[in-house]
């Protein structure tokens, strides 16, 4: 009759270390990617806020210069200032209008830039408050009222490229990516060694169970890890002790008469003599 060990063969654990390494590495990579996405999103929002702040300050400065030149009637100088400012790479269009919306000075820009600047200037002239808008072609237009002695006399509009005064967070993530790569390369062998050491008692327990299943009497498993493995090893030892005691009792019952406490062969001999 085949033994239990042959019907249900026990095998030492295989693949646990590899799965643990894959899980730990995957968790590290996912955490890093989420962190990088959070950093990029936060950096983009902060870059956008800083861009609006800087370009608003420059537009307000244009409004101040325009107020001084408009009150002195030096429109030629105002046009020259707008031409110089519009010659900068990041500036797409500059517009200065009076309170009635009449064009005083303008420079640069495509047809779509002209429409966007006119739309924003009309809105600011109507509300009296600074404003901005982003266009579909990655443009940023800002408008500020032109005031003199507390009275509004016009509006100044500056239209910028979408990347003006913005910083790109991706190059800043290059050191982070390098650190992540180094951590991943270090985490794989370290995790593999730690996991192998952690599951080493499981291999001892599997070998012990195989030997017991084959009818051997192996020594108790010596596991002192202070965790579930030690508890399991103790349970295995107690189980085998009880199994040994049960087997001895079965053997005693098989070869000793419980009533006479004599071996069954002696009892058989007595019965023969009686007859």
GROMACS .gro file of N, CA and C in nm, residues 15 33 55 68 82 108 159 161-162 179 183 200 207 234 253 261 267:
model
   51
   15UNK      N    1   1.004   2.954  -0.513
   15UNK     CA    2   0.945   3.072  -0.575
   15UNK      C    3   0.900   3.180  -0.478
   33UNK      N    4   0.686   5.609  -0.897
   33UNK     CA    5   0.611   5.671  -1.006
   33UNK      C    6   0.503   5.764  -0.953
   55UNK      N    7   0.453   8.761  -1.490
   55UNK     CA    8   0.401   8.832  -1.607
   55UNK      C    9   0.302   8.940  -1.568
   68UNK      N   10   0.260  10.723  -1.780
   68UNK     CA   11   0.349  10.840  -1.782
   68UNK      C   12   0.361  10.898  -1.922
   82UNK      N   13   0.692   9.983  -2.688
   82UNK     CA   14   0.619   9.859  -2.720
   82UNK      C   15   0.694   9.777  -2.825
  108UNK      N   16   0.361   9.351  -3.279
  108UNK     CA   17   0.376   9.206  -3.280
  108UNK      C   18   0.244   9.132  -3.280
  159UNK      N   19   0.103   8.989  -2.431
  159UNK     CA   20   0.076   8.849  -2.462
  159UNK      C   21   0.209   8.775  -2.471
  161UNK      N   22   0.443   8.391  -2.473
  161UNK     CA   23   0.446   8.249  -2.506
  161UNK      C   24   0.408   8.167  -2.382
  162UNK      N   25   0.352   8.050  -2.405
  162UNK     CA   26   0.305   7.970  -2.291
  162UNK      C   27   0.415   7.924  -2.199
  179UNK      N   28   1.846   5.794  -0.863
  179UNK     CA   29   1.840   5.739  -0.727
  179UNK      C   30   1.746   5.619  -0.723
  183UNK      N   31   1.840   5.245  -0.609
  183UNK     CA   32   1.766   5.179  -0.501
  183UNK      C   33   1.708   5.047  -0.547
  200UNK      N   34   1.387   3.026   0.547
  200UNK     CA   35   1.471   2.908   0.566
  200UNK      C   36   1.407   2.806   0.661
  207UNK      N   37   1.122   1.944   0.516
  207UNK     CA   38   1.207   1.825   0.520
  207UNK      C   39   1.168   1.735   0.637
  234UNK      N   40   0.727   2.397   1.698
  234UNK     CA   41   0.687   2.339   1.826
  234UNK      C   42   0.565   2.250   1.810
  253UNK      N   43  -0.136  -0.281   2.220
  253UNK     CA   44  -0.267  -0.344   2.211
  253UNK      C   45  -0.263  -0.462   2.116
  261UNK      N   46  -0.271  -0.870   3.047
  261UNK     CA   47  -0.143  -0.801   3.037
  261UNK      C   48  -0.030  -0.895   2.998
  267UNK      N   49  -0.099  -1.615   2.567
  267UNK     CA   50  -0.240  -1.646   2.586
  267UNK      C   51  -0.283  -1.758   2.492
   0.00000   0.00000   0.00000
